[in-house]
mmCIF file of C-alpha atoms and ligand atoms in Angstrom:
data_model
loop_
_atom_site.group_PDB
_atom_site.id
_atom_site.type_symbol
_atom_site.label_atom_id
_atom_site.label_comp_id
_atom_site.label_asym_id
_atom_site.label_seq_id
_atom_site.Cartn_x
_atom_site.Cartn_y
_atom_site.Cartn_z
ATOM 1 C CA MET A 1 1.235 8.454 -6.385
ATOM 2 C CA LEU A 2 0.812 12.049 -7.669
ATOM 3 C CA ASN A 3 -1.913 10.949 -10.073
ATOM 4 C CA PHE A 4 -3.667 9.172 -7.225
ATOM 5 C CA LEU A 5 -3.474 12.208 -4.899
ATOM 6 C CA ARG A 6 -4.872 14.466 -7.644
ATOM 7 C CA GLN A 7 -7.985 12.255 -7.785
ATOM 8 C CA VAL A 8 -8.210 12.179 -3.955
ATOM 9 C CA PHE A 9 -8.572 15.970 -3.959
ATOM 10 C CA ARG A 10 -10.973 15.960 -6.917
ATOM 11 C CA ASP A 11 -13.317 13.226 -5.735
ATOM 12 C CA TYR A 12 -12.700 11.988 -2.169
ATOM 13 C CA HIS A 13 -16.191 10.450 -2.001
ATOM 14 C CA HIS A 14 -15.361 7.826 -4.634
ATOM 15 C CA VAL A 15 -11.601 7.481 -4.025
ATOM 16 C CA GLY A 16 -11.766 7.318 -0.204
ATOM 17 C CA ALA A 17 -8.060 6.671 0.401
ATOM 18 C CA ILE A 18 -4.926 8.711 0.983
ATOM 19 C CA ALA A 19 -2.525 6.423 -0.881
ATOM 20 C CA PRO A 20 -2.654 3.517 -3.323
ATOM 21 C CA SER A 21 -2.722 0.092 -1.640
ATOM 22 C CA SER A 22 0.549 -1.739 -0.920
ATOM 23 C CA ARG A 23 1.786 -4.860 -2.660
ATOM 24 C CA ALA A 24 1.277 -6.763 0.619
ATOM 25 C CA LEU A 25 -2.444 -5.874 0.580
ATOM 26 C CA ALA A 26 -2.655 -6.694 -3.147
ATOM 27 C CA ARG A 27 -1.199 -10.156 -2.436
ATOM 28 C CA ALA A 28 -3.545 -10.789 0.505
ATOM 29 C CA LEU A 29 -6.609 -10.003 -1.644
ATOM 30 C CA ALA A 30 -5.415 -12.210 -4.519
ATOM 31 C CA LYS A 31 -4.688 -15.239 -2.298
ATOM 32 C CA PRO A 32 -7.841 -17.244 -3.197
ATOM 33 C CA LEU A 33 -6.611 -17.273 -6.816
ATOM 34 C CA GLN A 34 -3.913 -19.720 -5.713
ATOM 35 C CA SER A 35 -6.302 -22.512 -4.650
ATOM 36 C CA ARG A 36 -8.388 -22.539 -7.885
ATOM 37 C CA PRO A 37 -11.290 -24.743 -6.761
ATOM 38 C CA HIS A 38 -13.122 -24.027 -10.036
ATOM 39 C CA GLY A 39 -10.530 -25.605 -12.300
ATOM 40 C CA THR A 40 -7.910 -23.911 -14.350
ATOM 41 C CA GLN A 41 -9.519 -20.911 -16.074
ATOM 42 C CA MET A 42 -10.856 -18.083 -13.939
ATOM 43 C CA ASN A 43 -12.938 -15.045 -14.760
ATOM 44 C CA ILE A 44 -11.733 -12.293 -12.433
ATOM 45 C CA LEU A 45 -13.273 -8.887 -11.686
ATOM 46 C CA GLU A 46 -11.556 -5.971 -9.996
ATOM 47 C CA VAL A 47 -13.863 -3.150 -8.930
ATOM 48 C CA GLY A 48 -12.290 0.274 -8.373
ATOM 49 C CA PRO A 49 -8.742 -0.491 -9.569
ATOM 50 C CA GLY A 50 -7.652 3.176 -9.397
ATOM 51 C CA THR A 51 -4.035 3.293 -10.609
ATOM 52 C CA GLY A 52 -3.753 -0.523 -10.519
ATOM 53 C CA ALA A 53 -2.147 -1.094 -7.102
ATOM 54 C CA LEU A 54 -4.264 -4.196 -6.346
ATOM 55 C CA THR A 55 -4.199 -5.310 -9.996
ATOM 56 C CA ARG A 56 -0.508 -6.206 -9.575
ATOM 57 C CA GLY A 57 -1.447 -8.850 -6.981
ATOM 58 C CA ILE A 58 -3.981 -10.335 -9.404
ATOM 59 C CA PHE A 59 -1.430 -10.461 -12.243
ATOM 60 C CA GLU A 60 1.049 -12.281 -9.988
ATOM 61 C CA ASN A 61 -1.528 -15.062 -9.599
ATOM 62 C CA MET A 62 -3.138 -15.143 -13.055
ATOM 63 C CA LYS A 63 -2.623 -18.204 -15.233
ATOM 64 C CA PRO A 64 -2.909 -18.606 -19.023
ATOM 65 C CA GLY A 65 -6.613 -18.745 -19.952
ATOM 66 C CA ASP A 66 -7.714 -16.477 -17.086
ATOM 67 C CA ARG A 67 -9.543 -13.258 -17.944
ATOM 68 C CA LEU A 68 -9.610 -9.999 -15.999
ATOM 69 C CA THR A 69 -12.219 -7.215 -16.089
ATOM 70 C CA LEU A 70 -11.322 -3.886 -14.478
ATOM 71 C CA CYS A 71 -14.426 -1.839 -13.596
ATOM 72 C CA GLU A 72 -13.527 1.771 -12.808
ATOM 73 C CA ILE A 73 -15.870 4.765 -12.530
ATOM 74 C CA ASN A 74 -13.181 7.479 -12.854
ATOM 75 C CA GLU A 75 -12.135 8.384 -16.427
ATOM 76 C CA ASP A 76 -8.734 9.719 -15.361
ATOM 77 C CA PHE A 77 -7.900 6.447 -13.604
ATOM 78 C CA VAL A 78 -9.070 4.581 -16.725
ATOM 79 C CA ARG A 79 -6.606 6.584 -18.856
ATOM 80 C CA ILE A 80 -3.800 5.768 -16.388
ATOM 81 C CA LEU A 81 -4.680 2.057 -16.543
ATOM 82 C CA GLN A 82 -4.794 2.105 -20.364
ATOM 83 C CA ASN A 83 -1.367 3.703 -20.374
ATOM 84 C CA ARG A 84 -0.018 1.077 -17.963
ATOM 85 C CA PHE A 85 -1.105 -1.710 -20.332
ATOM 86 C CA GLU A 86 1.033 -0.022 -23.017
ATOM 87 C CA THR A 87 4.095 0.910 -20.961
ATOM 88 C CA ASP A 88 4.363 -1.215 -17.784
ATOM 89 C CA PRO A 89 5.738 -4.726 -18.476
ATOM 90 C CA GLU A 90 3.824 -6.163 -15.482
ATOM 91 C CA PHE A 91 0.570 -5.031 -17.159
ATOM 92 C CA ALA A 92 1.521 -5.458 -20.828
ATOM 93 C CA VAL A 93 1.905 -9.244 -20.456
ATOM 94 C CA TRP A 94 -1.823 -9.514 -19.645
ATOM 95 C CA LYS A 95 -3.119 -6.881 -22.085
ATOM 96 C CA ASN A 96 -4.878 -9.396 -24.357
ATOM 97 C CA HIS A 97 -6.507 -11.129 -21.402
ATOM 98 C CA SER A 98 -7.819 -7.957 -19.742
ATOM 99 C CA ARG A 99 -10.480 -5.355 -20.456
ATOM 100 C CA ILE A 100 -11.315 -2.055 -18.803
ATOM 101 C CA VAL A 101 -14.936 -1.067 -18.300
ATOM 102 C CA CYS A 102 -15.332 2.637 -17.541
ATOM 103 C CA ALA A 103 -18.581 2.556 -15.535
ATOM 104 C CA PRO A 104 -19.887 2.224 -11.989
ATOM 105 C CA ILE A 105 -20.130 -1.380 -10.788
ATOM 106 C CA GLU A 106 -23.883 -0.839 -10.533
ATOM 107 C CA ASP A 107 -24.000 -0.761 -14.394
ATOM 108 C CA LEU A 108 -22.014 -3.949 -15.028
ATOM 109 C CA PRO A 109 -24.307 -6.469 -16.806
ATOM 110 C CA ALA A 110 -25.932 -8.767 -14.277
ATOM 111 C CA GLU A 111 -25.573 -11.795 -16.618
ATOM 112 C CA GLU A 112 -21.770 -11.847 -16.385
ATOM 113 C CA ARG A 113 -20.247 -14.402 -14.015
ATOM 114 C CA TYR A 114 -16.978 -14.227 -12.073
ATOM 115 C CA HIS A 115 -14.982 -16.641 -9.915
ATOM 116 C CA HIS A 116 -13.015 -14.024 -7.975
ATOM 117 C CA ILE A 117 -13.850 -10.387 -7.202
ATOM 118 C CA VAL A 118 -11.359 -7.914 -5.750
ATOM 119 C CA SER A 119 -13.231 -4.854 -4.504
ATOM 120 C CA GLY A 120 -11.260 -1.687 -3.799
ATOM 121 C CA LEU A 121 -14.352 0.409 -3.141
ATOM 122 C CA PRO A 122 -14.399 2.822 -0.174
ATOM 123 C CA PHE A 123 -17.580 1.400 1.418
ATOM 124 C CA ASN A 124 -17.177 3.725 4.416
ATOM 125 C CA ASN A 125 -17.829 6.753 2.189
ATOM 126 C CA PHE A 126 -21.096 5.414 0.736
ATOM 127 C CA PRO A 127 -24.682 5.400 2.025
ATOM 128 C CA ALA A 128 -25.563 2.056 3.661
ATOM 129 C CA ALA A 129 -28.143 1.349 0.917
ATOM 130 C CA THR A 130 -25.417 1.675 -1.753
ATOM 131 C CA VAL A 131 -23.108 -0.698 0.168
ATOM 132 C CA CYS A 132 -25.985 -3.154 0.426
ATOM 133 C CA SER A 133 -26.836 -3.030 -3.272
ATOM 134 C CA ILE A 134 -23.167 -3.367 -4.334
ATOM 135 C CA LEU A 135 -22.717 -6.430 -2.092
ATOM 136 C CA ASP A 136 -25.930 -7.872 -3.535
ATOM 137 C CA LYS A 137 -24.553 -7.240 -7.038
ATOM 138 C CA TYR A 138 -21.377 -9.147 -6.106
ATOM 139 C CA ARG A 139 -23.489 -12.035 -4.870
ATOM 140 C CA GLN A 140 -25.482 -11.998 -8.112
ATOM 141 C CA ILE A 141 -22.472 -12.083 -10.452
ATOM 142 C CA LEU A 142 -20.343 -14.601 -8.530
ATOM 143 C CA VAL A 143 -20.395 -18.268 -9.512
ATOM 144 C CA GLU A 144 -21.317 -20.635 -6.670
ATOM 145 C CA GLY A 145 -18.371 -20.817 -4.280
ATOM 146 C CA GLY A 146 -16.703 -17.751 -5.856
ATOM 147 C CA THR A 147 -14.911 -15.304 -3.565
ATOM 148 C CA VAL A 148 -15.339 -11.604 -2.951
ATOM 149 C CA ASN A 149 -12.250 -9.985 -1.487
ATOM 150 C CA PHE A 150 -12.195 -6.487 -0.048
ATOM 151 C CA PHE A 151 -10.278 -4.413 2.464
ATOM 152 C CA GLU A 152 -11.173 -2.088 5.300
ATOM 153 C CA TYR A 153 -8.739 0.250 7.002
ATOM 154 C CA VAL A 154 -8.217 -0.765 10.642
ATOM 155 C CA ALA A 155 -10.414 1.233 13.075
ATOM 156 C CA ILE A 156 -11.382 3.693 10.337
ATOM 157 C CA ARG A 157 -14.987 4.064 11.517
ATOM 158 C CA HIS A 158 -13.859 4.626 15.154
ATOM 159 C CA MET A 159 -11.467 7.332 13.983
ATOM 160 C CA LYS A 160 -14.106 9.067 11.870
ATOM 161 C CA ARG A 161 -16.904 9.097 14.475
ATOM 162 C CA PRO A 162 -15.550 11.757 16.931
ATOM 163 C CA ILE A 163 -14.938 14.291 14.146
ATOM 164 C CA CYS A 164 -18.172 14.061 12.191
ATOM 165 C CA SER A 165 -21.732 15.402 12.336
ATOM 166 C CA LYS A 166 -24.677 13.521 13.859
ATOM 167 C CA ALA A 167 -26.027 12.626 10.407
ATOM 168 C CA GLU A 168 -22.617 11.370 9.304
ATOM 169 C CA LYS A 169 -22.287 9.295 12.504
ATOM 170 C CA GLN A 170 -25.639 7.715 11.747
ATOM 171 C CA ARG A 171 -24.537 6.887 8.185
ATOM 172 C CA ILE A 172 -21.288 5.318 9.469
ATOM 173 C CA ASP A 173 -23.240 3.220 12.003
ATOM 174 C CA GLU A 174 -25.583 2.009 9.249
ATOM 175 C CA VAL A 175 -22.655 1.074 6.992
ATOM 176 C CA GLU A 176 -21.046 -0.791 9.896
ATOM 177 C CA LYS A 177 -24.290 -2.709 10.474
ATOM 178 C CA VAL A 178 -24.495 -3.800 6.814
ATOM 179 C CA LEU A 179 -20.815 -4.818 6.654
ATOM 180 C CA SER A 180 -20.935 -6.652 10.016
ATOM 181 C CA GLU A 181 -23.940 -8.638 8.842
ATOM 182 C CA TYR A 182 -22.212 -9.756 5.631
ATOM 183 C CA ILE A 183 -18.922 -10.445 7.442
ATOM 184 C CA GLY A 184 -20.678 -12.417 10.195
ATOM 185 C CA ARG A 185 -22.546 -14.575 7.672
ATOM 186 C CA TYR A 186 -20.096 -15.046 4.832
ATOM 187 C CA GLN A 187 -16.498 -14.291 5.853
ATOM 188 C CA VAL A 188 -14.219 -17.318 5.385
ATOM 189 C CA SER A 189 -10.885 -15.641 6.128
ATOM 190 C CA VAL A 190 -9.403 -12.359 7.287
ATOM 191 C CA GLN A 191 -5.809 -11.154 7.336
ATOM 192 C CA LEU A 192 -4.340 -8.124 9.085
ATOM 193 C CA VAL A 193 -2.016 -6.330 6.649
ATOM 194 C CA LEU A 194 0.260 -3.987 8.604
ATOM 195 C CA LEU A 195 2.373 -3.087 5.578
ATOM 196 C CA ASN A 196 -0.176 -0.673 4.150
ATOM 197 C CA ILE A 197 -0.983 3.015 4.679
ATOM 198 C CA PRO A 198 -3.037 2.801 6.827
ATOM 199 C CA PRO A 199 -2.969 -0.870 7.984
ATOM 200 C CA ALA A 200 -5.946 -2.836 6.675
ATOM 201 C CA TRP A 201 -8.028 -5.968 7.113
ATOM 202 C CA ALA A 202 -8.118 -8.090 3.959
ATOM 203 C CA ARG A 203 -11.389 -10.024 4.002
ATOM 204 C CA THR A 204 -12.590 -12.972 1.909
ATOM 205 C CA LEU A 205 -16.307 -13.776 1.690
ATOM 206 C CA ILE A 206 -18.088 -16.706 0.070
ATOM 207 C CA PHE A 207 -21.868 -16.416 -0.366
ATOM 208 C CA ARG A 208 -23.510 -19.717 0.526
HETATM 209 C C1 SAM B 1 -9.910 3.351 -2.359
HETATM 210 S S1 SAM B 1 -9.695 3.636 -4.107
HETATM 211 C C2 SAM B 1 -8.840 2.110 -4.445
HETATM 212 C C3 SAM B 1 -7.851 2.206 -5.565
HETATM 213 C C4 SAM B 1 -6.957 0.965 -5.703
HETATM 214 N N1 SAM B 1 -7.738 -0.241 -5.879
HETATM 215 C C5 SAM B 1 -6.070 0.812 -4.503
HETATM 216 O O1 SAM B 1 -6.358 -0.057 -3.659
HETATM 217 O O2 SAM B 1 -5.089 1.562 -4.399
HETATM 218 C C6 SAM B 1 -11.348 3.370 -4.702
HETATM 219 C C7 SAM B 1 -11.512 3.246 -6.195
HETATM 220 O O3 SAM B 1 -12.862 2.887 -6.474
HETATM 221 C C8 SAM B 1 -13.348 3.658 -7.602
HETATM 222 N N2 SAM B 1 -14.818 3.660 -7.489
HETATM 223 C C9 SAM B 1 -15.581 4.301 -6.563
HETATM 224 N N3 SAM B 1 -16.881 4.027 -6.736
HETATM 225 C C10 SAM B 1 -16.962 3.164 -7.794
HETATM 226 C C11 SAM B 1 -18.051 2.473 -8.440
HETATM 227 N N4 SAM B 1 -19.323 2.639 -8.030
HETATM 228 N N5 SAM B 1 -17.758 1.651 -9.477
HETATM 229 C C12 SAM B 1 -16.474 1.469 -9.889
HETATM 230 N N6 SAM B 1 -15.405 2.094 -9.321
HETATM 231 C C13 SAM B 1 -15.643 2.926 -8.278
HETATM 232 C C14 SAM B 1 -12.657 5.001 -7.413
HETATM 233 O O4 SAM B 1 -12.647 5.770 -8.581
HETATM 234 C C15 SAM B 1 -11.258 4.533 -6.969
HETATM 235 O O5 SAM B 1 -10.467 4.225 -8.079
#
């Protein structure tokens, strides 16, 4: 928690949260891993794992033969994750089936293919064009029928609007437009997770 808060103060733009996600949210975002429509072995990508709060939900649902890529932009978080693979039994079990890529998602090779993406990115902090290009990247690297799973804090944009500048309001409205379009077209399930600070919507999208 302390490590997480340190990064919140250093780089709020990229971290965009006040606390690591709960186990309940981690489980909600990993749910599609239980149905396994693609057979037994899954290639999984987590974007923005931070200290690994959502990673625990993935590990609970990983099966032998699955592979996990953790794509994290922040070098300090990467060091924390590396340490967890050495010291935390929940992580150590999957060490040989996981890799950490220290880079922005934008730089992940476009040829790689994944069955399940968990995105922990704070879309509401980014310009709408960045949100759009990241969602397009997800679409590009997912196998047909693969799922992208992400969360949004409940009413976060409504809470931000009254306290921000005109330019910031415009950016938030543009982000909302992009997300609403994707959600309207591709969302296949949504779950309200109250046991999280703050409560969040866990969304699953399939690009068809
Ligand atoms: C809201 S935090 C989520 C952390 C963790 N997944 C959780 O739910 O507690 C966002 C994370 O995304 C990372 N991040 C932000 N922009 C990124 C990018 N373009 N590529 C990869 N990671 C990014 C941040 O460094 C941070 O770890």
